[in-house]
mmCIF file of C-alpha atoms and ligand atoms in Angstrom:
data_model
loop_
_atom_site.group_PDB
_atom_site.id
_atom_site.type_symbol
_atom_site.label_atom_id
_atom_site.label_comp_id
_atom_site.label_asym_id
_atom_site.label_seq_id
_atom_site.Cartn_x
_atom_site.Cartn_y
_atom_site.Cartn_z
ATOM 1 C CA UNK A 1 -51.218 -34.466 24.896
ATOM 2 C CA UNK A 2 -52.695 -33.314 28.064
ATOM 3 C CA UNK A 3 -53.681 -29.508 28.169
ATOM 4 C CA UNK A 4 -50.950 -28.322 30.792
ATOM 5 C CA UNK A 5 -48.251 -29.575 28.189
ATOM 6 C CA UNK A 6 -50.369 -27.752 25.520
ATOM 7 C CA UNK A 7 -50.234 -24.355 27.638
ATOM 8 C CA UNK A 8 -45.998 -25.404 28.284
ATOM 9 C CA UNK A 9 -45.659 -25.430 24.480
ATOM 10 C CA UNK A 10 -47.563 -21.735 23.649
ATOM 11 C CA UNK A 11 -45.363 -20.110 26.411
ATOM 12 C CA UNK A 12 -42.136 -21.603 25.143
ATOM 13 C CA UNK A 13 -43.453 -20.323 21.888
ATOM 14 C CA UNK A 14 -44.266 -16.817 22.740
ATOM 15 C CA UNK A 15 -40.795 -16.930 24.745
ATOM 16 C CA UNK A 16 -38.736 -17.834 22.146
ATOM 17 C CA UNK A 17 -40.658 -15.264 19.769
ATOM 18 C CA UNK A 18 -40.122 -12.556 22.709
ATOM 19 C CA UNK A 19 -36.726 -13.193 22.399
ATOM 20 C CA UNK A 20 -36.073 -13.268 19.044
ATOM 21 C CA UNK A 21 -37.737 -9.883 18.569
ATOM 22 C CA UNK A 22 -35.921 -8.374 21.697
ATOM 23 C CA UNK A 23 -32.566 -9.273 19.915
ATOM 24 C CA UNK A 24 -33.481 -8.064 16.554
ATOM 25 C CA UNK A 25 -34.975 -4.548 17.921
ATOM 26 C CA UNK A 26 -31.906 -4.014 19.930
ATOM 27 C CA UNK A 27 -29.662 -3.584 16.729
ATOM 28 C CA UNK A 28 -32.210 -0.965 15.548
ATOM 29 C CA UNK A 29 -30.339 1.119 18.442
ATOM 30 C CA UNK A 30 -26.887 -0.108 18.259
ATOM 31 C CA UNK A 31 -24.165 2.271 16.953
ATOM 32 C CA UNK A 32 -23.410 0.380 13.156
ATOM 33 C CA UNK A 33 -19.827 -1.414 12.977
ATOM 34 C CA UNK A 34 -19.381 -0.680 9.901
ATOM 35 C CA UNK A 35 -18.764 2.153 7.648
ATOM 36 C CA UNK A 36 -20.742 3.291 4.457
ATOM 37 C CA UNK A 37 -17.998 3.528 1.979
ATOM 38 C CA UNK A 38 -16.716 5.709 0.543
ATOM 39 C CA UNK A 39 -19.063 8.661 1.002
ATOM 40 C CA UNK A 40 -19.776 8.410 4.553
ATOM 41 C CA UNK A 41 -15.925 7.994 6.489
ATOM 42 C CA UNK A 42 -15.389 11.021 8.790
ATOM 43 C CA UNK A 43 -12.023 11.113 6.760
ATOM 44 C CA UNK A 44 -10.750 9.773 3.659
ATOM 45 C CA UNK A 45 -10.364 6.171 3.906
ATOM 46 C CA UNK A 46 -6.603 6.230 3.057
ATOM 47 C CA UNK A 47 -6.505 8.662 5.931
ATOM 48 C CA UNK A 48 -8.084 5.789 8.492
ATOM 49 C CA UNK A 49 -5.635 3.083 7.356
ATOM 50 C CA UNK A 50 -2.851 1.814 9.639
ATOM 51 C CA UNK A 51 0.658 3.972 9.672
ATOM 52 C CA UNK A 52 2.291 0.947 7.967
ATOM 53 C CA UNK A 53 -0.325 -0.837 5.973
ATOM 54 C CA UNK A 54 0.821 -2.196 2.595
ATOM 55 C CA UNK A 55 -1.844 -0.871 -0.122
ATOM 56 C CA UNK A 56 0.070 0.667 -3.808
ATOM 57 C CA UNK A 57 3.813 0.820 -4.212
ATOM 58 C CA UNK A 58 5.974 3.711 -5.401
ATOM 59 C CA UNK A 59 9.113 4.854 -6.697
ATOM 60 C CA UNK A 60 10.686 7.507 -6.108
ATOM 61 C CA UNK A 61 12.789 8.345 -9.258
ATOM 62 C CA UNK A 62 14.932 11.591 -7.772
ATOM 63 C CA UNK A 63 16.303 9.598 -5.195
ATOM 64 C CA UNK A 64 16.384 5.830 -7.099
ATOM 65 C CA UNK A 65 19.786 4.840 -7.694
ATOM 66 C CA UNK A 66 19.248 2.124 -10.012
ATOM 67 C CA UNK A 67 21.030 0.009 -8.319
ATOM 68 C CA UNK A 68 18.573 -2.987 -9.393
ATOM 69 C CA UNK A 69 18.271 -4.640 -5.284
ATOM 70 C CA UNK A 70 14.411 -4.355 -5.259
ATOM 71 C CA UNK A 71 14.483 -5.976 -8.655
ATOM 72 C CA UNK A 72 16.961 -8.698 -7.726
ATOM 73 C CA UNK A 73 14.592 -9.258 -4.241
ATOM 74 C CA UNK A 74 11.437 -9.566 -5.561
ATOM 75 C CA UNK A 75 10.536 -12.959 -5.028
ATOM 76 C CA UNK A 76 8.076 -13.425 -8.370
ATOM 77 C CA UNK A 77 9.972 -10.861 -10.636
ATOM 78 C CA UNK A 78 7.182 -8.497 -10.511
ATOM 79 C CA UNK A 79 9.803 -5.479 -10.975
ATOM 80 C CA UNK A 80 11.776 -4.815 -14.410
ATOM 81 C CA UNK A 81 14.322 -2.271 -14.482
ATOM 82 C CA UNK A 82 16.314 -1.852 -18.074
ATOM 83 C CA UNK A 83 19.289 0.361 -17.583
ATOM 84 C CA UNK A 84 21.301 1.906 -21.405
ATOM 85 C CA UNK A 85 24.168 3.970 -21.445
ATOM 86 C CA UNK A 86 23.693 7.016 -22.860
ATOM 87 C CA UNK A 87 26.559 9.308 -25.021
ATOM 88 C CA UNK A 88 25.788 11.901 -23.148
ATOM 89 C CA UNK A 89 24.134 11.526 -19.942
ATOM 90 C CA UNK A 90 25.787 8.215 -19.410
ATOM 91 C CA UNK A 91 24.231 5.227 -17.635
ATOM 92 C CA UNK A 92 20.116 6.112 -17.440
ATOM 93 C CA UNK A 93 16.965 4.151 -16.848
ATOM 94 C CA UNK A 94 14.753 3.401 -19.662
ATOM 95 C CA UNK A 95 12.081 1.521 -17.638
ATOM 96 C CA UNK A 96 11.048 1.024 -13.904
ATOM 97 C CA UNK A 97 7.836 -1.284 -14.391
ATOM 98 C CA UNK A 98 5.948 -3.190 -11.470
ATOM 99 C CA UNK A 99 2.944 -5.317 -11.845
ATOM 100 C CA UNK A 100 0.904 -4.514 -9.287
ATOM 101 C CA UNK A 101 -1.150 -7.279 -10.382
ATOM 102 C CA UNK A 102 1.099 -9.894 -9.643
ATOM 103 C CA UNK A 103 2.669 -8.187 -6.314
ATOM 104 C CA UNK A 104 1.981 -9.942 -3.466
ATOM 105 C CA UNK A 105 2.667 -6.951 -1.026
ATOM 106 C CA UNK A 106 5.469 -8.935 0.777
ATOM 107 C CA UNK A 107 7.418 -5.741 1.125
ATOM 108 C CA UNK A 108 10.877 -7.686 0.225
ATOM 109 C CA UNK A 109 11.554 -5.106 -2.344
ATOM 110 C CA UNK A 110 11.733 -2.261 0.166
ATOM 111 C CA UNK A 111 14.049 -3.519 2.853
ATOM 112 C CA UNK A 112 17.389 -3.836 0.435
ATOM 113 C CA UNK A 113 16.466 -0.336 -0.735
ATOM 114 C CA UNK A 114 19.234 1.971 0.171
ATOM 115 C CA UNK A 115 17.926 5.471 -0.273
ATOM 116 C CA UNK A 116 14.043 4.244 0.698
ATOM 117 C CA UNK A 117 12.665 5.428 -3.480
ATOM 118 C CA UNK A 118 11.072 2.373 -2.695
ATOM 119 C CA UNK A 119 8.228 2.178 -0.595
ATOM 120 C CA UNK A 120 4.247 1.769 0.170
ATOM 121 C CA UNK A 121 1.705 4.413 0.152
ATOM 122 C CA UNK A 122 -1.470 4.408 1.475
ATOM 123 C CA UNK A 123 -3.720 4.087 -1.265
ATOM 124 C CA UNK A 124 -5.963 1.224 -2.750
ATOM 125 C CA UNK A 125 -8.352 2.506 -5.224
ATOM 126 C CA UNK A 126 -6.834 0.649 -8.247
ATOM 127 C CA UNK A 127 -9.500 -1.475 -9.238
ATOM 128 C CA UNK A 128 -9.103 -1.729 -13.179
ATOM 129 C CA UNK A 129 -10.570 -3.545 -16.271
ATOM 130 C CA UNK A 130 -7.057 -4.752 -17.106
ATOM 131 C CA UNK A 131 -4.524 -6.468 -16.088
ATOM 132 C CA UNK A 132 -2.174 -4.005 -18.376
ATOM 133 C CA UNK A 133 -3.430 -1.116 -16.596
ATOM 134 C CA UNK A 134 -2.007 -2.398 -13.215
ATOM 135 C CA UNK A 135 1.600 -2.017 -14.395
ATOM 136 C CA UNK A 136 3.081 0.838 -12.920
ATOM 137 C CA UNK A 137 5.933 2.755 -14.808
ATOM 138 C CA UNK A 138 7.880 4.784 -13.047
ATOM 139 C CA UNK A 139 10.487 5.773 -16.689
ATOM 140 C CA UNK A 140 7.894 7.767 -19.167
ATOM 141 C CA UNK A 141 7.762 6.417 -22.685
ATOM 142 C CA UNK A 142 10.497 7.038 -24.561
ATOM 143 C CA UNK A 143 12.517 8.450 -21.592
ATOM 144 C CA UNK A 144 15.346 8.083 -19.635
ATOM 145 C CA UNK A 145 16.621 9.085 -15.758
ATOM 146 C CA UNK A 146 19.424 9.650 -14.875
ATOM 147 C CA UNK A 147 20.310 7.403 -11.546
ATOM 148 C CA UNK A 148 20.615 9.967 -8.202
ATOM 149 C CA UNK A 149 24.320 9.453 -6.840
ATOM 150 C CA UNK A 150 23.940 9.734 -2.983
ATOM 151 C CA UNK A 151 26.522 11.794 -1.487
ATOM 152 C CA UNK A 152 30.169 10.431 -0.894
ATOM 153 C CA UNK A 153 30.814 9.373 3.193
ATOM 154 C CA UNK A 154 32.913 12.091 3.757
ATOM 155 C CA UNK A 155 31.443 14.366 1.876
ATOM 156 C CA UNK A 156 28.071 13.482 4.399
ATOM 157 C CA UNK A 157 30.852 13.607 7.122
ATOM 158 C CA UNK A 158 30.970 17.403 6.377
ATOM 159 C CA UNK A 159 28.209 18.475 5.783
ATOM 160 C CA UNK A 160 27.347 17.448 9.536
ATOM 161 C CA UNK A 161 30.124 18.943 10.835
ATOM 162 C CA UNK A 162 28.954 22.136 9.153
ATOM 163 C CA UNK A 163 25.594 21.556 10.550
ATOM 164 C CA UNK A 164 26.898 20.952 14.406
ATOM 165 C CA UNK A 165 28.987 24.171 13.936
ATOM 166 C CA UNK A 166 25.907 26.313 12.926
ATOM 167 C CA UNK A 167 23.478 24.549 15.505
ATOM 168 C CA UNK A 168 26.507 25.658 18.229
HETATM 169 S S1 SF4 B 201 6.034 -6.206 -2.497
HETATM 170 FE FE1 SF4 B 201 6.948 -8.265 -2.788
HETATM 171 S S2 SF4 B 201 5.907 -9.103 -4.569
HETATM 172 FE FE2 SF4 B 201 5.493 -6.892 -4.576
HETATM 173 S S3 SF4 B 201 7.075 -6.047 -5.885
HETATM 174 FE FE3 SF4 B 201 7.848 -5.946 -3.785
HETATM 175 S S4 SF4 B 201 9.004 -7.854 -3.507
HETATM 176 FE FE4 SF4 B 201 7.747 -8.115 -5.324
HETATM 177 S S1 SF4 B 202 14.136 1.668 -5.896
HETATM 178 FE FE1 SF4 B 202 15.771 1.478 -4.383
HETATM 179 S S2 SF4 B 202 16.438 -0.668 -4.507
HETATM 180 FE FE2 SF4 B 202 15.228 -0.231 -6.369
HETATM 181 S S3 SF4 B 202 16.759 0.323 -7.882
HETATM 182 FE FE3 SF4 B 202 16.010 2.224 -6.940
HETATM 183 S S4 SF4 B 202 17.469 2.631 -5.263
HETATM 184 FE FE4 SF4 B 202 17.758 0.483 -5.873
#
Protein backbone atom coordinates (compact mmCIF):
# COMPACT_ATOMS: atom_id res chain seq x y z
CA UNK A 1 0.00 0.00 0.00
CA UNK A 2 1.75 3.12 -0.88
CA UNK A 3 1.57 5.96 1.83
CA UNK A 4 -0.71 8.49 -0.21
CA UNK A 5 -3.44 5.63 -0.23
CA UNK A 6 -2.63 5.19 3.52
CA UNK A 7 -3.27 9.08 4.19
CA UNK A 8 -6.74 8.55 1.52
CA UNK A 9 -7.92 5.86 3.96
CA UNK A 10 -7.43 8.02 7.58
CA UNK A 11 -9.32 10.99 5.92
CA UNK A 12 -12.16 8.86 4.64
CA UNK A 13 -12.06 7.58 8.15
CA UNK A 14 -12.15 10.72 10.10
CA UNK A 15 -14.88 11.85 7.38
CA UNK A 16 -17.11 9.27 7.82
CA UNK A 17 -16.63 9.56 11.77
CA UNK A 18 -17.26 13.51 11.29
CA UNK A 19 -20.29 12.65 9.85
CA UNK A 20 -21.64 10.23 11.84
CA UNK A 21 -21.20 12.40 14.92
CA UNK A 22 -22.62 15.56 13.08
CA UNK A 23 -25.87 13.49 12.49
CA UNK A 24 -26.15 12.06 15.87
CA UNK A 25 -25.49 15.61 17.73
CA UNK A 26 -28.03 17.22 15.57
CA UNK A 27 -30.97 15.17 17.19
CA UNK A 28 -29.65 16.36 20.59
CA UNK A 29 -31.34 19.77 19.26
CA UNK A 30 -34.22 18.57 17.33
CA UNK A 31 -37.75 19.21 18.72
CA UNK A 32 -38.76 15.17 19.82
CA UNK A 33 -41.60 13.56 17.49
CA UNK A 34 -42.93 11.92 19.88
CA UNK A 35 -44.85 12.34 22.98
CA UNK A 36 -44.08 11.03 26.60
CA UNK A 37 -47.26 9.32 27.42
CA UNK A 38 -49.42 9.81 29.30
CA UNK A 39 -48.01 12.37 31.73
CA UNK A 40 -46.46 14.70 29.42
CA UNK A 41 -49.47 15.54 26.42
CA UNK A 42 -50.34 19.28 26.58
CA UNK A 43 -53.95 17.75 26.78
CA UNK A 44 -55.45 14.55 27.56
CA UNK A 45 -54.68 12.13 24.97
CA UNK A 46 -58.39 11.37 24.20
CA UNK A 47 -58.54 15.11 23.75
CA UNK A 48 -55.64 14.93 20.77
CA UNK A 49 -57.37 12.07 18.92
CA UNK A 50 -59.06 12.60 15.54
CA UNK A 51 -62.95 13.97 15.59
CA UNK A 52 -63.96 10.53 14.23
CA UNK A 53 -61.46 8.01 15.41
CA UNK A 54 -62.89 4.62 16.42
CA UNK A 55 -61.43 3.82 20.09
CA UNK A 56 -64.50 2.24 22.87
CA UNK A 57 -68.11 1.86 21.86
CA UNK A 58 -71.24 2.98 23.70
CA UNK A 59 -74.79 2.72 24.15
CA UNK A 60 -76.90 4.94 24.85
CA UNK A 61 -79.81 3.22 26.75
CA UNK A 62 -82.42 6.46 27.01
CA UNK A 63 -82.52 6.76 23.49
CA UNK A 64 -81.91 2.73 22.36
CA UNK A 65 -84.92 1.42 20.88
CA UNK A 66 -84.14 -2.11 20.93
CA UNK A 67 -84.79 -2.54 17.78
CA UNK A 68 -81.87 -5.29 17.52
CA UNK A 69 -80.16 -3.59 13.79
CA UNK A 70 -76.66 -3.15 15.38
CA UNK A 71 -77.02 -6.68 16.63
CA UNK A 72 -78.31 -8.12 13.35
CA UNK A 73 -75.15 -5.96 11.51
CA UNK A 74 -72.43 -6.92 13.37
CA UNK A 75 -70.47 -8.92 11.19
CA UNK A 76 -68.82 -11.45 14.07
CA UNK A 77 -71.85 -11.31 16.54
CA UNK A 78 -69.93 -9.37 18.98
CA UNK A 79 -73.36 -7.69 20.24
CA UNK A 80 -76.17 -9.72 22.27
CA UNK A 81 -79.30 -8.09 22.99
CA UNK A 82 -82.09 -10.41 24.97
CA UNK A 83 -85.39 -8.65 24.94
CA UNK A 84 -88.59 -10.32 27.77
CA UNK A 85 -91.87 -9.03 28.05
CA UNK A 86 -92.65 -7.82 31.12
CA UNK A 87 -96.48 -7.85 32.99
CA UNK A 88 -96.10 -4.64 33.64
CA UNK A 89 -93.72 -2.59 31.84
CA UNK A 90 -94.16 -4.67 28.77
CA UNK A 91 -91.42 -5.48 26.24
CA UNK A 92 -87.82 -4.49 28.19
CA UNK A 93 -84.19 -5.30 27.70
CA UNK A 94 -82.56 -7.68 29.95
CA UNK A 95 -79.06 -7.46 28.37
CA UNK A 96 -77.10 -5.15 25.90
CA UNK A 97 -73.55 -6.96 25.95
CA UNK A 98 -70.57 -6.18 23.46
CA UNK A 99 -67.24 -7.80 23.47
CA UNK A 100 -65.00 -5.33 22.99
CA UNK A 101 -62.53 -7.95 22.74
CA UNK A 102 -63.68 -9.43 19.75
CA UNK A 103 -64.88 -5.98 17.99
CA UNK A 104 -63.07 -5.21 15.20
CA UNK A 105 -64.03 -1.41 15.19
CA UNK A 106 -65.63 -1.72 11.67
CA UNK A 107 -68.30 0.70 12.74
CA UNK A 108 -71.15 -1.51 10.84
CA UNK A 109 -73.12 -1.50 13.97
CA UNK A 110 -73.55 2.28 14.01
CA UNK A 111 -74.72 3.12 10.53
CA UNK A 112 -78.28 1.02 10.74
CA UNK A 113 -78.72 2.76 14.09
CA UNK A 114 -81.76 4.89 13.92
CA UNK A 115 -81.68 7.15 16.93
CA UNK A 116 -77.49 7.17 16.92
CA UNK A 117 -77.52 5.17 21.02
CA UNK A 118 -74.96 3.63 19.13
CA UNK A 119 -71.78 5.11 18.63
CA UNK A 120 -67.80 5.57 19.32
CA UNK A 121 -66.22 7.59 21.95
CA UNK A 122 -62.97 8.68 22.22
CA UNK A 123 -61.42 6.67 24.71
CA UNK A 124 -58.83 3.71 24.73
CA UNK A 125 -57.56 3.03 28.10
CA UNK A 126 -59.11 -0.49 28.42
CA UNK A 127 -56.23 -2.55 28.73
CA UNK A 128 -57.43 -5.50 31.10
CA UNK A 129 -56.24 -8.87 32.58
CA UNK A 130 -59.33 -10.51 31.09
CA UNK A 131 -60.94 -11.17 28.38
CA UNK A 132 -64.37 -11.13 30.63
CA UNK A 133 -63.65 -7.76 31.71
CA UNK A 134 -63.82 -6.39 28.08
CA UNK A 135 -67.55 -7.14 27.79
CA UNK A 136 -69.43 -4.16 28.05
CA UNK A 137 -73.07 -4.26 29.50
CA UNK A 138 -75.08 -1.69 28.87
CA UNK A 139 -78.62 -3.67 31.01
CA UNK A 140 -77.37 -3.83 34.92
CA UNK A 141 -77.65 -7.24 36.50
CA UNK A 142 -80.80 -8.26 37.16
CA UNK A 143 -82.41 -5.29 35.29
CA UNK A 144 -84.48 -4.34 32.69
CA UNK A 145 -85.07 -1.00 30.22
CA UNK A 146 -87.64 -0.13 28.94
CA UNK A 147 -87.04 0.54 24.93
CA UNK A 148 -87.31 4.68 24.17
CA UNK A 149 -90.29 5.06 21.55
CA UNK A 150 -89.14 7.97 19.25
CA UNK A 151 -91.80 10.35 18.59
CA UNK A 152 -94.64 9.58 15.98
CA UNK A 153 -94.00 11.64 12.29
CA UNK A 154 -96.62 13.86 12.86
CA UNK A 155 -96.35 14.26 16.12
CA UNK A 156 -92.39 15.57 15.09
CA UNK A 157 -94.38 17.41 12.30
CA UNK A 158 -95.78 19.59 15.17
CA UNK A 159 -93.67 20.10 17.27
CA UNK A 160 -91.71 22.03 14.39
CA UNK A 161 -94.43 23.85 13.43
CA UNK A 162 -94.67 25.02 17.03
CA UNK A 163 -91.07 25.77 16.95
CA UNK A 164 -91.22 27.95 13.47
CA UNK A 165 -94.21 29.81 15.06
CA UNK A 166 -92.22 30.81 18.24
CA UNK A 167 -88.85 31.48 16.27
CA UNK A 168 -91.37 34.00 14.00
S1 LIG B 1 -67.71 -2.08 15.41
FE1 LIG B 1 -68.02 -3.81 13.97
S2 LIG B 1 -67.21 -5.59 15.03
FE2 LIG B 1 -67.48 -3.99 16.59
S3 LIG B 1 -69.50 -4.39 17.43
FE3 LIG B 1 -69.77 -2.90 15.79
S4 LIG B 1 -70.21 -4.13 13.96
FE4 LIG B 1 -69.38 -5.52 15.49
S1 LIG C 1 -78.33 0.72 19.73
FE1 LIG C 1 -79.44 1.55 17.98
S2 LIG C 1 -79.46 -0.11 16.46
FE2 LIG C 1 -78.89 -1.03 18.44
S3 LIG C 1 -80.82 -1.77 19.26
FE3 LIG C 1 -80.47 0.29 20.10
S4 LIG C 1 -81.56 1.67 18.68
FE4 LIG C 1 -81.33 -0.31 17.63
Amino acid sequence: MSLSSYLKDIKDAATSLFEGFAITSSHLVRKPVTIQYPDKTPRPVSDLLPERSRSWLRVEMDICTACLNCEKNCPIDCIKIVTDKDESLGRVMTHFDIDMAKCMYCGLCTEPCPTGAIHFIPEFERAAYSLDSMVERFVPEDGKIVPYKPPKKDKVEEVKVEEAKDNA
